[in-house]
Each structure stands twice: as structure tokens, then as C-alpha cells.
Coordinates of C-alpha atoms in Angstrom, one line a residue:
M44 CA 33.2 -20.0 1.1
K45 CA 30.8 -20.6 -1.9
I46 CA 27.6 -18.5 -1.8
L47 CA 24.7 -18.9 -4.1
L48 CA 22.3 -15.9 -4.1
V49 CA 18.8 -17.0 -5.2
Y50 CA 16.1 -14.5 -6.2
P51 CA 12.7 -16.2 -6.2
E52 CA 10.3 -15.9 -9.1
M53 CA 7.9 -13.0 -9.3
P54 CA 4.4 -13.9 -10.1
S55 CA 2.7 -12.1 -13.1
T56 CA 1.8 -8.7 -11.8
F57 CA 1.8 -5.1 -13.0
W58 CA 5.2 -4.7 -11.3
T59 CA 6.8 -7.4 -13.4
M60 CA 5.0 -6.4 -16.7
D61 CA 6.1 -9.8 -17.8
H62 CA 4.2 -9.9 -21.1
L63 CA 5.5 -6.5 -22.0
V64 CA 9.0 -7.5 -21.1
E65 CA 8.8 -10.6 -23.3
M66 CA 7.6 -8.4 -26.1
V67 CA 10.7 -6.3 -26.1
G68 CA 13.0 -9.4 -26.1
K69 CA 14.0 -9.4 -22.4
K70 CA 13.5 -12.0 -19.6
A71 CA 12.7 -9.8 -16.6
S72 CA 12.0 -6.3 -15.6
Y73 CA 14.7 -5.4 -13.0
P74 CA 17.8 -7.1 -11.6
P75 CA 17.6 -8.0 -7.9
L76 CA 19.1 -4.9 -6.4
G77 CA 18.8 -6.1 -2.8
L78 CA 20.7 -9.4 -3.3
L79 CA 23.4 -7.7 -5.4
T80 CA 23.9 -5.2 -2.6
V81 CA 24.1 -8.1 -0.1
A82 CA 26.7 -9.8 -2.3
A83 CA 28.8 -6.6 -2.0
L84 CA 28.6 -6.8 1.8
L85 CA 30.0 -10.3 1.8
P86 CA 33.8 -11.0 2.1
K87 CA 35.5 -10.2 -1.2
D88 CA 37.4 -13.5 -1.3
W89 CA 34.2 -15.6 -1.1
D90 CA 33.0 -17.2 -4.4
K91 CA 29.6 -15.8 -5.3
R92 CA 27.0 -16.7 -7.9
L93 CA 23.5 -15.3 -8.6
V94 CA 20.5 -17.3 -9.9
D95 CA 17.6 -15.1 -10.7
L96 CA 14.6 -17.4 -11.2
N97 CA 13.0 -14.8 -13.3
V98 CA 15.8 -15.1 -15.8
E99 CA 17.1 -18.7 -15.5
D100 CA 16.4 -22.1 -14.0
L101 CA 17.9 -23.3 -10.7
S102 CA 19.5 -26.7 -10.9
D103 CA 20.3 -29.2 -8.1
A104 CA 23.9 -28.8 -9.2
D105 CA 23.7 -25.1 -8.5
L106 CA 22.4 -25.8 -5.0
L107 CA 24.9 -28.5 -4.2
W108 CA 27.8 -26.3 -5.3
A109 CA 27.0 -23.8 -2.5
D110 CA 28.1 -23.8 1.1
Y111 CA 25.2 -21.4 1.8
V112 CA 22.2 -20.3 -0.2
F113 CA 21.1 -16.7 0.4
I114 CA 17.5 -16.0 -0.4
G115 CA 16.1 -12.5 -0.5
A116 CA 12.4 -11.9 -1.2
M117 CA 9.4 -9.6 -1.0
N118 CA 5.9 -10.7 0.1
V119 CA 4.7 -11.2 -3.4
Q120 CA 7.5 -13.9 -4.0
I121 CA 6.4 -16.1 -1.1
R122 CA 5.4 -19.2 -3.1
S123 CA 8.6 -19.3 -5.1
A124 CA 10.6 -18.7 -1.9
R125 CA 9.0 -21.7 -0.2
E126 CA 9.8 -23.9 -3.2
V127 CA 13.4 -22.9 -3.0
I128 CA 13.6 -23.5 0.7
D129 CA 12.0 -27.0 0.3
R130 CA 14.6 -27.8 -2.4
C131 CA 17.5 -26.7 -0.2
R132 CA 16.1 -28.8 2.7
G133 CA 15.8 -31.8 0.5
L134 CA 19.4 -31.5 -0.6
G135 CA 20.8 -30.6 2.8
V136 CA 22.0 -27.1 1.8
K137 CA 22.1 -24.5 4.4
I138 CA 19.9 -21.4 4.0
V139 CA 20.3 -17.7 5.0
A140 CA 17.1 -15.7 4.4
G141 CA 16.4 -12.0 4.5
G142 CA 14.3 -9.2 2.9
P143 CA 10.8 -7.8 3.6
L144 CA 9.1 -11.2 3.3
F145 CA 11.1 -12.8 6.1
T146 CA 11.4 -9.7 8.3
H147 CA 7.7 -9.8 9.0
E148 CA 6.9 -13.5 8.6
H149 CA 10.0 -15.5 9.5
E150 CA 8.1 -17.5 12.1
T151 CA 6.1 -19.1 9.3
F152 CA 9.1 -20.6 7.5
D153 CA 10.5 -23.9 8.6
G154 CA 13.9 -25.1 7.4
V155 CA 15.8 -21.8 7.2
D156 CA 19.1 -22.1 9.1
H157 CA 19.7 -18.4 9.6
F158 CA 17.4 -15.4 9.3
V159 CA 19.3 -12.1 8.7
L160 CA 16.5 -9.5 9.0
N161 CA 15.9 -5.8 8.7
E162 CA 18.7 -3.9 6.9
A163 CA 21.7 -6.0 6.0
E164 CA 24.2 -3.2 6.5
I165 CA 23.6 -3.8 10.3
T166 CA 22.6 -7.4 10.7
L167 CA 24.7 -9.2 8.1
P168 CA 28.1 -8.2 9.7
L169 CA 26.8 -9.7 13.0
F170 CA 26.0 -13.0 11.2
L171 CA 29.4 -13.0 9.4
A172 CA 31.3 -12.4 12.7
D173 CA 29.5 -15.3 14.4
L174 CA 29.9 -17.5 11.4
E175 CA 33.7 -16.9 11.4
A176 CA 33.7 -17.7 15.1
G177 CA 31.9 -20.9 14.5
H178 CA 28.6 -20.3 16.3
P179 CA 26.1 -18.4 14.0
K180 CA 22.7 -17.8 15.6
P181 CA 19.3 -18.7 14.0
L182 CA 18.1 -15.0 14.0
Y183 CA 19.6 -11.6 13.6
A184 CA 17.3 -8.6 13.8
T185 CA 17.6 -4.9 14.8
Q186 CA 15.4 -1.9 15.5
D187 CA 18.1 0.4 14.2
F188 CA 18.2 1.9 10.8
A189 CA 21.3 1.7 8.6
D190 CA 23.5 4.6 7.5
V191 CA 23.0 4.3 3.7
H192 CA 26.1 6.4 3.2
Q193 CA 27.9 3.1 3.9
T194 CA 25.9 1.0 1.5
P195 CA 28.3 -0.4 -1.1
L196 CA 27.9 -0.5 -4.9
P197 CA 25.7 -3.5 -6.0
M198 CA 27.7 -6.3 -7.6
W199 CA 26.2 -5.8 -11.1
E200 CA 28.8 -8.1 -12.5
L201 CA 27.0 -11.1 -11.0
A202 CA 23.9 -10.4 -13.2
D203 CA 23.6 -10.5 -16.9
L204 CA 22.1 -7.0 -17.3
N205 CA 21.3 -7.6 -20.9
Q206 CA 18.5 -9.9 -19.8
Y207 CA 16.6 -7.0 -18.1
A208 CA 14.3 -4.5 -19.6
Y209 CA 15.2 -1.8 -17.0
C210 CA 17.8 -1.2 -14.4
I211 CA 17.4 0.0 -10.8
V212 CA 18.9 2.2 -8.1
Q213 CA 17.8 3.3 -4.7
Y214 CA 18.4 6.8 -3.4
S215 CA 16.4 6.8 -0.1
R216 CA 14.8 4.5 2.4
G217 CA 11.8 5.5 4.5
C218 CA 8.7 7.6 4.1
P219 CA 7.3 10.4 6.3
Y220 CA 3.6 9.3 5.8
M221 CA 1.7 6.7 7.8
C222 CA -0.7 5.0 5.4
D223 CA -2.1 2.2 7.5
F224 CA -2.0 -0.5 4.8
C225 CA 1.7 0.1 3.9
D226 CA 4.6 -1.5 5.7
V227 CA 7.3 0.9 4.6
T228 CA 7.6 2.8 7.8
A229 CA 7.7 -0.4 9.8
L230 CA 10.6 -1.6 7.6
F231 CA 12.5 1.6 7.1
G232 CA 11.2 4.3 9.4
R233 CA 9.5 7.7 8.9
K234 CA 12.7 9.7 8.4
P235 CA 14.0 9.2 4.9
R236 CA 17.7 8.4 4.8
V237 CA 19.4 9.3 1.5
K238 CA 22.6 8.4 -0.3
T239 CA 25.0 10.9 -1.6
P240 CA 24.9 12.0 -5.3
K241 CA 28.4 10.5 -5.6
Q242 CA 27.0 7.1 -4.6
I243 CA 24.1 7.3 -7.1
L244 CA 26.4 8.5 -10.0
A245 CA 28.8 5.7 -9.2
E246 CA 25.9 3.1 -9.4
L247 CA 24.8 4.5 -12.7
K248 CA 28.3 4.4 -14.1
A249 CA 28.8 0.8 -12.9
M250 CA 25.8 -0.3 -15.0
G251 CA 27.8 0.1 -18.1
D252 CA 25.9 0.7 -21.4
L253 CA 22.7 2.5 -20.4
S254 CA 21.3 2.3 -23.9
R255 CA 20.2 -1.3 -23.3
F256 CA 17.7 -0.3 -20.7
G257 CA 14.2 1.2 -21.4
M258 CA 14.5 3.2 -18.3
I259 CA 16.1 3.3 -14.8
L260 CA 13.9 2.9 -11.8
F261 CA 14.7 4.8 -8.6
A262 CA 13.2 2.2 -6.3
D263 CA 12.3 4.7 -3.5
D264 CA 9.1 4.3 -1.6
N265 CA 8.7 8.1 -1.9
L266 CA 11.5 9.9 -3.8
I267 CA 10.3 13.3 -2.5
G268 CA 10.2 12.2 1.2
N269 CA 13.3 14.3 1.8
K270 CA 12.7 17.3 -0.5
K271 CA 15.5 19.4 0.9
N272 CA 18.2 16.8 0.0
L273 CA 16.6 15.9 -3.3
R274 CA 16.3 19.5 -4.4
E275 CA 19.7 20.7 -3.2
T276 CA 22.0 17.7 -3.9
L277 CA 20.7 14.8 -6.0
L278 CA 18.7 16.6 -8.7
P279 CA 21.4 19.2 -9.5
A280 CA 24.0 16.4 -9.7
L281 CA 21.8 14.4 -12.1
I282 CA 21.1 17.5 -14.2
E283 CA 24.9 18.2 -14.5
W284 CA 25.5 14.5 -15.3
R285 CA 22.8 14.5 -18.0
G286 CA 24.3 17.6 -19.6
R287 CA 27.8 16.1 -19.5
E288 CA 27.1 12.4 -20.5
N289 CA 23.9 12.8 -22.5
P290 CA 22.6 9.4 -21.3
P291 CA 20.0 7.8 -23.7
V292 CA 17.7 6.7 -20.8
G293 CA 15.2 8.4 -18.5
F294 CA 14.1 7.7 -14.9
S295 CA 11.0 6.4 -13.2
T296 CA 10.1 6.6 -9.6
Q297 CA 7.4 6.7 -6.9
V298 CA 6.2 9.9 -5.4
T299 CA 3.2 11.2 -3.5
I300 CA 0.7 13.2 -5.5
N301 CA 1.5 16.4 -3.6
V302 CA 4.6 16.7 -5.9
V303 CA 2.2 18.7 -8.1
D304 CA 2.2 21.5 -5.5
D305 CA 5.9 22.2 -5.9
E306 CA 6.6 23.7 -9.3
E307 CA 10.3 24.1 -8.7
L308 CA 10.9 20.5 -7.6
S309 CA 8.8 19.2 -10.4
Q310 CA 10.8 21.0 -13.0
L311 CA 14.1 19.9 -11.4
M312 CA 12.9 16.3 -11.6
L313 CA 12.1 16.7 -15.3
E314 CA 15.4 18.3 -16.0
A315 CA 17.1 15.4 -14.2
G316 CA 15.4 13.0 -16.5
F317 CA 12.4 11.7 -14.5
R318 CA 9.5 11.0 -16.8
H319 CA 7.4 8.2 -15.4
I320 CA 6.0 8.6 -11.8
F321 CA 3.9 6.2 -9.8
C322 CA 1.4 7.8 -7.4
G323 CA -0.6 5.9 -4.9
I324 CA -4.0 7.5 -5.4
E325 CA -5.8 4.5 -3.9
T326 CA -9.4 5.9 -4.1
P327 CA -11.2 9.0 -5.3
D328 CA -13.4 8.8 -2.2
E329 CA -12.0 11.0 0.5
A330 CA -13.6 8.9 3.3
G331 CA -11.4 6.0 2.3
L332 CA -8.3 8.1 2.3
L333 CA -9.1 9.5 5.8
A334 CA -9.8 6.1 7.2
S335 CA -6.5 4.7 5.9
Q336 CA -4.5 7.7 7.1
K337 CA -3.6 8.8 3.5
R338 CA -4.1 12.4 4.4
Q339 CA -1.6 13.7 1.9
N340 CA -4.2 12.9 -0.8
T341 CA -7.0 14.8 0.9
R342 CA -8.1 18.4 0.7
R343 CA -7.1 18.5 -3.0
D344 CA -8.8 17.9 -6.3
L345 CA -7.1 14.7 -7.4
L346 CA -8.9 14.7 -10.8
E347 CA -7.3 18.1 -11.5
N348 CA -3.9 17.1 -10.0
V349 CA -3.2 14.2 -12.4
P350 CA -3.7 16.2 -15.7
R351 CA -1.6 18.9 -14.2
L352 CA 1.3 16.5 -13.8
H353 CA 0.7 15.3 -17.4
E354 CA 0.8 18.9 -18.6
K355 CA 4.2 19.4 -16.8
G356 CA 5.6 16.5 -18.7
F357 CA 5.3 13.5 -16.4
M358 CA 3.6 10.2 -17.3
V359 CA 1.5 9.3 -14.3
T360 CA 1.0 5.6 -13.3
A361 CA -1.3 5.2 -10.3
G362 CA -2.3 2.6 -7.8
F363 CA -5.9 2.0 -6.7
I364 CA -7.5 -0.1 -3.9
V365 CA -10.9 -1.6 -3.7
G366 CA -12.4 -2.8 -0.4
F367 CA -12.0 0.0 2.1
D368 CA -14.5 -0.1 4.9
T369 CA -16.0 3.1 3.6
D370 CA -16.6 1.8 0.1
T371 CA -20.1 1.4 -1.2
E372 CA -21.5 0.0 -4.4
A373 CA -21.2 3.5 -5.9
S374 CA -17.4 3.4 -5.4
F375 CA -16.8 1.0 -8.2
Q376 CA -18.2 3.2 -10.9
R377 CA -16.5 6.3 -9.4
M378 CA -13.2 4.6 -9.6
I379 CA -13.7 3.7 -13.3
D380 CA -14.8 7.2 -14.1
F381 CA -11.9 8.7 -12.2
I382 CA -9.3 6.6 -14.1
Q383 CA -10.9 7.3 -17.4
D384 CA -11.3 11.0 -16.9
S385 CA -7.8 11.5 -15.6
G386 CA -6.1 9.8 -18.5
I387 CA -4.1 7.4 -16.3
V388 CA -3.2 4.8 -18.9
I389 CA -1.5 2.4 -16.4
A390 CA -3.7 1.9 -13.4
T391 CA -2.9 -0.9 -10.9
I392 CA -6.0 -2.1 -9.1
N393 CA -5.9 -4.4 -6.0
L394 CA -8.1 -5.6 -3.3
L395 CA -7.3 -4.1 0.1
K396 CA -4.8 -6.2 2.1
A397 CA -3.3 -5.9 5.6
P398 CA 0.3 -7.0 5.3
P399 CA 2.0 -8.2 8.5
G400 CA 3.7 -5.3 10.2
T401 CA 1.2 -2.6 9.2
D402 CA -1.2 -0.7 11.4
L403 CA -4.0 -2.1 9.4
Y404 CA -2.9 -5.6 10.2
K405 CA -2.9 -4.8 13.9
K406 CA -6.3 -3.2 13.6
M407 CA -7.9 -6.0 11.7
R408 CA -6.4 -8.6 14.1
A409 CA -7.8 -6.8 17.1
A410 CA -11.2 -6.7 15.4
G411 CA -11.1 -10.4 14.6
R412 CA -11.3 -9.6 10.9
L413 CA -8.0 -11.2 9.7
I414 CA -7.9 -14.2 7.4
E415 CA -4.8 -16.2 8.1
P416 CA -2.3 -17.0 6.7
F417 CA -1.5 -13.9 4.7
D418 CA -1.4 -14.4 1.0
F419 CA -0.1 -11.6 -1.3
D420 CA -2.2 -12.9 -4.3
E421 CA -3.5 -9.8 -6.0
N422 CA -6.9 -11.5 -6.5
S423 CA -7.6 -12.0 -2.9
S424 CA -7.6 -10.2 0.5
N425 CA -6.8 -11.3 4.0
I426 CA -9.5 -9.0 5.5
I427 CA -13.1 -9.9 6.2
P428 CA -14.8 -6.9 4.5
V429 CA -17.6 -4.7 5.8
M430 CA -19.3 -5.0 2.3
D431 CA -20.9 -8.3 1.4
P432 CA -18.0 -10.4 0.0
D433 CA -19.9 -11.4 -3.1
V434 CA -20.7 -7.7 -3.9
L435 CA -17.1 -6.7 -3.3
N436 CA -15.7 -9.4 -5.5
H437 CA -18.2 -8.7 -8.3
G438 CA -17.4 -4.9 -8.1
F439 CA -13.7 -5.6 -8.1
E440 CA -14.1 -7.7 -11.3
F441 CA -16.3 -5.1 -12.8
V442 CA -13.6 -2.4 -12.3
L443 CA -10.9 -4.7 -13.8
R444 CA -13.1 -5.7 -16.8
H445 CA -13.6 -2.1 -17.7
V446 CA -10.3 -0.4 -16.9
Y447 CA -8.3 -3.1 -18.6
S448 CA -10.5 -3.5 -21.7
P449 CA -8.7 -2.4 -24.9
E450 CA -11.4 0.2 -25.7
Y451 CA -11.0 1.9 -22.3
V452 CA -7.1 1.8 -22.6
Y453 CA -7.4 3.3 -26.0
Q454 CA -9.7 6.1 -24.8
R455 CA -7.3 6.9 -21.9
A456 CA -4.3 7.0 -24.2
L457 CA -6.1 9.5 -26.4
T458 CA -7.1 11.6 -23.3
L459 CA -3.5 11.8 -22.3
M460 CA -1.9 12.4 -25.7
R461 CA -4.4 15.1 -26.6
T462 CA -2.9 17.3 -23.9
Y463 CA 0.6 15.8 -23.2
P464 CA 3.1 18.5 -24.2
G465 CA 6.3 16.6 -23.4
P466 CA 8.7 18.0 -20.8
K467 CA 10.2 21.4 -21.5
V468 CA 13.8 20.7 -20.6
R469 CA 17.3 21.7 -21.7
H470 CA 18.6 18.1 -22.1
R471 CA 16.2 15.8 -24.1
I472 CA 16.5 12.1 -23.8
R473 CA 17.5 10.9 -27.3
R474 CA 18.1 7.3 -28.4
K475 CA 20.3 6.6 -31.4
P476 CA 18.8 4.5 -34.1
S477 CA 20.1 0.9 -34.1
L478 CA 19.5 -2.5 -35.6
R479 CA 18.2 -3.6 -32.2
S480 CA 15.6 -0.8 -32.1
A481 CA 14.6 -1.4 -35.7
A482 CA 14.1 -5.2 -34.9
L483 CA 12.0 -4.3 -31.9
L484 CA 9.8 -2.0 -33.9
L485 CA 9.1 -4.7 -36.5
R486 CA 8.4 -7.2 -33.7
L487 CA 5.9 -4.8 -32.1
V488 CA 4.2 -4.1 -35.4
Y489 CA 3.8 -7.8 -36.1
R490 CA 2.7 -8.8 -32.6
L491 CA 0.4 -5.9 -32.0
G492 CA -0.7 -4.8 -35.4
I493 CA -1.0 -8.1 -37.3
A494 CA -1.2 -11.0 -34.9
G495 CA -2.7 -9.3 -31.9
Q496 CA -6.3 -9.5 -30.7
E497 CA -6.2 -5.8 -30.1
R498 CA -4.8 -4.9 -33.5
R499 CA -7.6 -2.5 -34.5
Y500 CA -6.8 -0.4 -31.4
F501 CA -3.1 -0.5 -32.3
W502 CA -3.8 1.0 -35.8
K503 CA -6.3 3.5 -34.6
L504 CA -3.9 4.8 -32.0
F505 CA -1.0 4.7 -34.4
F506 CA -2.7 6.7 -37.1
W507 CA -4.3 9.2 -34.7
T508 CA -0.9 9.9 -33.1
L509 CA 0.9 10.0 -36.5
W510 CA -1.6 12.6 -37.8
N511 CA -2.1 14.6 -34.6
R512 CA 1.0 14.2 -32.4
P513 CA 3.9 12.7 -34.5
G514 CA 6.4 14.0 -32.0
I515 CA 5.3 11.4 -29.4
L516 CA 4.6 8.5 -31.8
E517 CA 6.6 6.2 -29.6
Y518 CA 3.9 6.4 -27.0
S519 CA 1.4 4.9 -29.3
F520 CA 3.5 1.8 -29.4
F521 CA 4.0 1.8 -25.7
F522 CA 0.3 2.1 -24.9
S523 CA -0.7 -0.4 -27.5
T524 CA 1.7 -2.9 -25.9
L525 CA -0.1 -2.3 -22.6
T526 CA -3.3 -3.7 -24.1
L527 CA -1.6 -7.1 -24.5
Q528 CA -0.3 -6.9 -20.9
F529 CA -3.7 -5.9 -19.6
R530 CA -5.5 -8.7 -21.5
K531 CA -3.1 -11.3 -20.1
M532 CA -3.5 -9.8 -16.6
Y533 CA -7.3 -9.9 -16.8
E534 CA -7.3 -13.5 -18.0
R535 CA -5.2 -14.4 -15.0
Y536 CA -7.5 -12.5 -12.6
S537 CA -10.7 -13.9 -14.0
G538 CA -9.6 -17.3 -15.2
G539 CA -11.7 -16.5 -18.3
V540 CA -11.7 -14.8 -21.6
Y541 CA -10.8 -11.1 -22.0
P542 CA -14.1 -9.5 -23.0
E543 CA -14.9 -6.9 -25.6
I544 CA -17.3 -4.8 -23.5
K545 CA -19.7 -2.0 -24.1
Q546 CA -19.5 1.0 -21.9
E547 CA -21.8 0.5 -19.1
S548 CA -22.3 1.6 -15.5
Y549 CA -22.1 -0.6 -12.4
P550 CA -25.5 -2.2 -11.6
L551 CA -27.7 -0.1 -9.3
I552 CA -25.9 3.1 -10.3
S553 CA -27.4 5.6 -12.6
A554 CA -25.8 5.3 -16.0
R555 CA -22.9 7.5 -16.7
P556 CA -20.6 6.5 -19.6
A557 CA -16.9 6.7 -19.0
T558 CA -15.1 9.5 -20.7
T559 CA -14.7 9.0 -24.4
A560 CA -12.7 10.7 -27.1
A561 CA -13.4 10.3 -30.8
A562 CA -10.5 9.0 -32.9

């Protein structure tokens, strides 16, 4: 049997960081972990190939070679997934589809021969058994959750890992919280299921040369969802591995903001090599957090929590949402001020959406406020808002224009680097100098400091860091690279030119300049 695994193209988003990835000489952010794991679940004697549309083109010859095309996709990949399906139908190639996109919306896709939904460890063997018997069904689904102890090593050998800026593992599935706009609990349940340290270490070893990656992402929806196992098993194993192997790469992951409350766990994470953490802050307005069931972010000083995480040695990336029912016109400026004051350099900002399968989707459908069909485009929402739509869209654009302006990025970078001590750990992450790193440095200097539209901010940040914080000079390059990514992102959002703005407050709100820091 010949199987072609196709990973649809990711649109330009903050998750892909495509302009940043191109800057460092790579083609995509992460290899498709889900499809590579599915490949490992298929019979070993089957002939398998991977085409990642974020890395290479898909030819008709590729499709015609295959007995089956397996497509795995997330919601954000819906347009590319439809294009692949249409091509397969045109060529008469059979399709097997799975992943979060199809689990919630398989009814909206015509032309797929077999849907293998939910977790493949359970449903894929059922499909394979029926296929061998000669009568595969159109749909395989389950309400059960997989035992991730049985999840095999991804077939990294199907991917050219040199094409990716980062690599990826998954330790846990599921999250104990019930944020109404999130589909994680619908997909994976509220009780996090975790792999063994042995599995994770085997996955890291199978990646080969780790020096080619900027970092390794733990693609968990909430790494600290099962604190006991994390504290007692995985982190000690990673710390021991780091001391023994001295790997030249750190980790990033997603956690809830309440990690700040656990000093011991935070320090263990830093010792294990976790440096970049994504926190879903969503809004500084507590009314919006309560309305969306994000109670873990309430009854705390969020503006104090983020700098505390920076002071521990984490770099905090955060997600924000505009368009809660509780939002007012004052919410736009408060969000800008919060992001600036906290020193969160990378802030992802989206309009509120109700993905299929979420409690918010059910609530909006019952209220007659859904816009169908669902589109995961970051620049739109599928909810009829309480606020006047023109006011909401203008406020959303106002937040983007400020937060993503080079001046505001520069100010946030200074706010962070003035106080960032770096983690106090036994095993530091050290990269050996190489011709590749020297070439990358020269490319960044040229693209950002000579040819770039934001070059004055590049040199301002470079010389400030060189003079004041030379030990973290590499971050001046990283943050300067973000100004290019943000400009490209803003231009895509607005369809216009990236503005040089003056600090200003949202109309109808008393003026309050965003936090500044003198160079």
C-alpha cells in the first residue's frame, strides 16, 4: 500500500512566524507532528511519503503515486485542506482525513472517502482492520480518550528536519480548565494524560542533531495541567538529561498564568530548559474573563504576574482577544496599556471566535448570533457582537496598529530587558559558534540594520543592549526581527501600509500615553 501524507499550508499567522522563519533561512516553523505520528501507526511494510505544503509543492505525480492520501489539519488550515481535497477528487485519488479540523466539521467536506476522527490511536486501527477486510466505512469516531503511553515515536525520517526552524514534541493532552472559546476539552478532555519521561527522551533523541533547531516546542495545551506528574517525573528526567547531554537548545510551551504561584515548579521548568512560555491572558478586564469562564486568570494582579515571570527567567508570550460581550470602547486602550506596561514583546491579538465544538459556539448558536460557515481567518469573527461592529473593527485595528508598531515593540523590548535577569540555573543553554550562526548573524544585520524599514530601531536596541545588557545581546536581534514579522502581519491584517504612529489614546478615552522607556 502506498500512502501519501499531506500537511496543508498554514496561512501567515503569529504561530507560523513565516517572515521570521524565512529570515533565519528555514522554510517552516515546525514539522507536522500529528501526521508523522499517524505514519508510525500505519503498517510498517506500507510505503509512506510526506508532503508538507509549507516546505514543498504537491505535484499531480505525487497524488497519482498514492493509493490513499492522508490529510491531517487544524482549523486554520481549512482553505488549503479544501484545495488538496479538490485536487484529489479531480484525479480520482482516495482520501482519508483526520485532525481537529475534520473532527468538528467533517459534515462540511464533500469528497473525502474516509474520516478517521478524534485520537488516531483509537480510530485508526479500526479503519485499518476494515480496510484489510475490504469494507472500510466512511466515518470512524470515538468518545474515548487514548492511552498516550501507547503513542509511538513520530516517523521523523519522513521529514527533512533541516527545513524547520524548530522541532516539536507533545507530553500531555487535555486541560483541566473550561474556557468557553477553547475546543481543547472537547477534543482531549479535562483530565490531562501524559507520556512517560522515557517516551519524551526517546523522541528528543530521534530528532538527531538538536543544534539545527532554534528551540523545541512542547505542544501541550497546558503543560502544567498535571502538575504532579510534571514535577515528579518529566522535569527531573529532563534536568538529568540536560546535565548529561548538554543539549544546545531550549524549550518553549504553553501554560496558564497561575504557574507564577508555584515557585518550585517554575524553577524546575527553568532548570529543565524551558525559556519561552505562552500564556493566554485574553483581556485585562476581569468581567471578560469571568464571562468566558477563564477563572484561573481572575483574583490576581495580571500586570504584576507577567513581570514576575520575566524576573524568574521566562520570556512570556501572550494571547489577547478583542470582542467579548463585556468589552467597551475603553477596553481597547486598556489592552494596549497592559501589553506595553507588562513588557510582553510578542502579543497575539485576535477577534473573539466561537469554534465548532466549544461552549461558546453552542451559546452563540442558541442566541442566534452565529455567522456561518465558520472561518478561522484571524481578521474576522463568526459572532454577531454586542458592540457596534464598526466600533469593534475600528478598535481592533487601533490595537493592532499600536501594539505592532516598531516604536511600541522597541519600548516593550526595553521594558523587558531592563529587568530580565536570565534564569538562574545549573545548566546553561550554550550554542557553539559555527559558520552557520555567523552567516545568520550577517544576514540579520543586513536585512534588519541596513535594508530594513525598521533599521533605526534595530540599531537603537542593539547599542542599548550592548552598553547596558551585553549578556543578553542575542535578544536584541530576536526582538528586532519581530518588527519585520509584525509589519508584514499588520499589512496583511489591514491591506495597507504599516504606519509610523505617534503615541495616542483611543478616541473618546482620556489621553494616557503607553509606557515609554528612554533609550
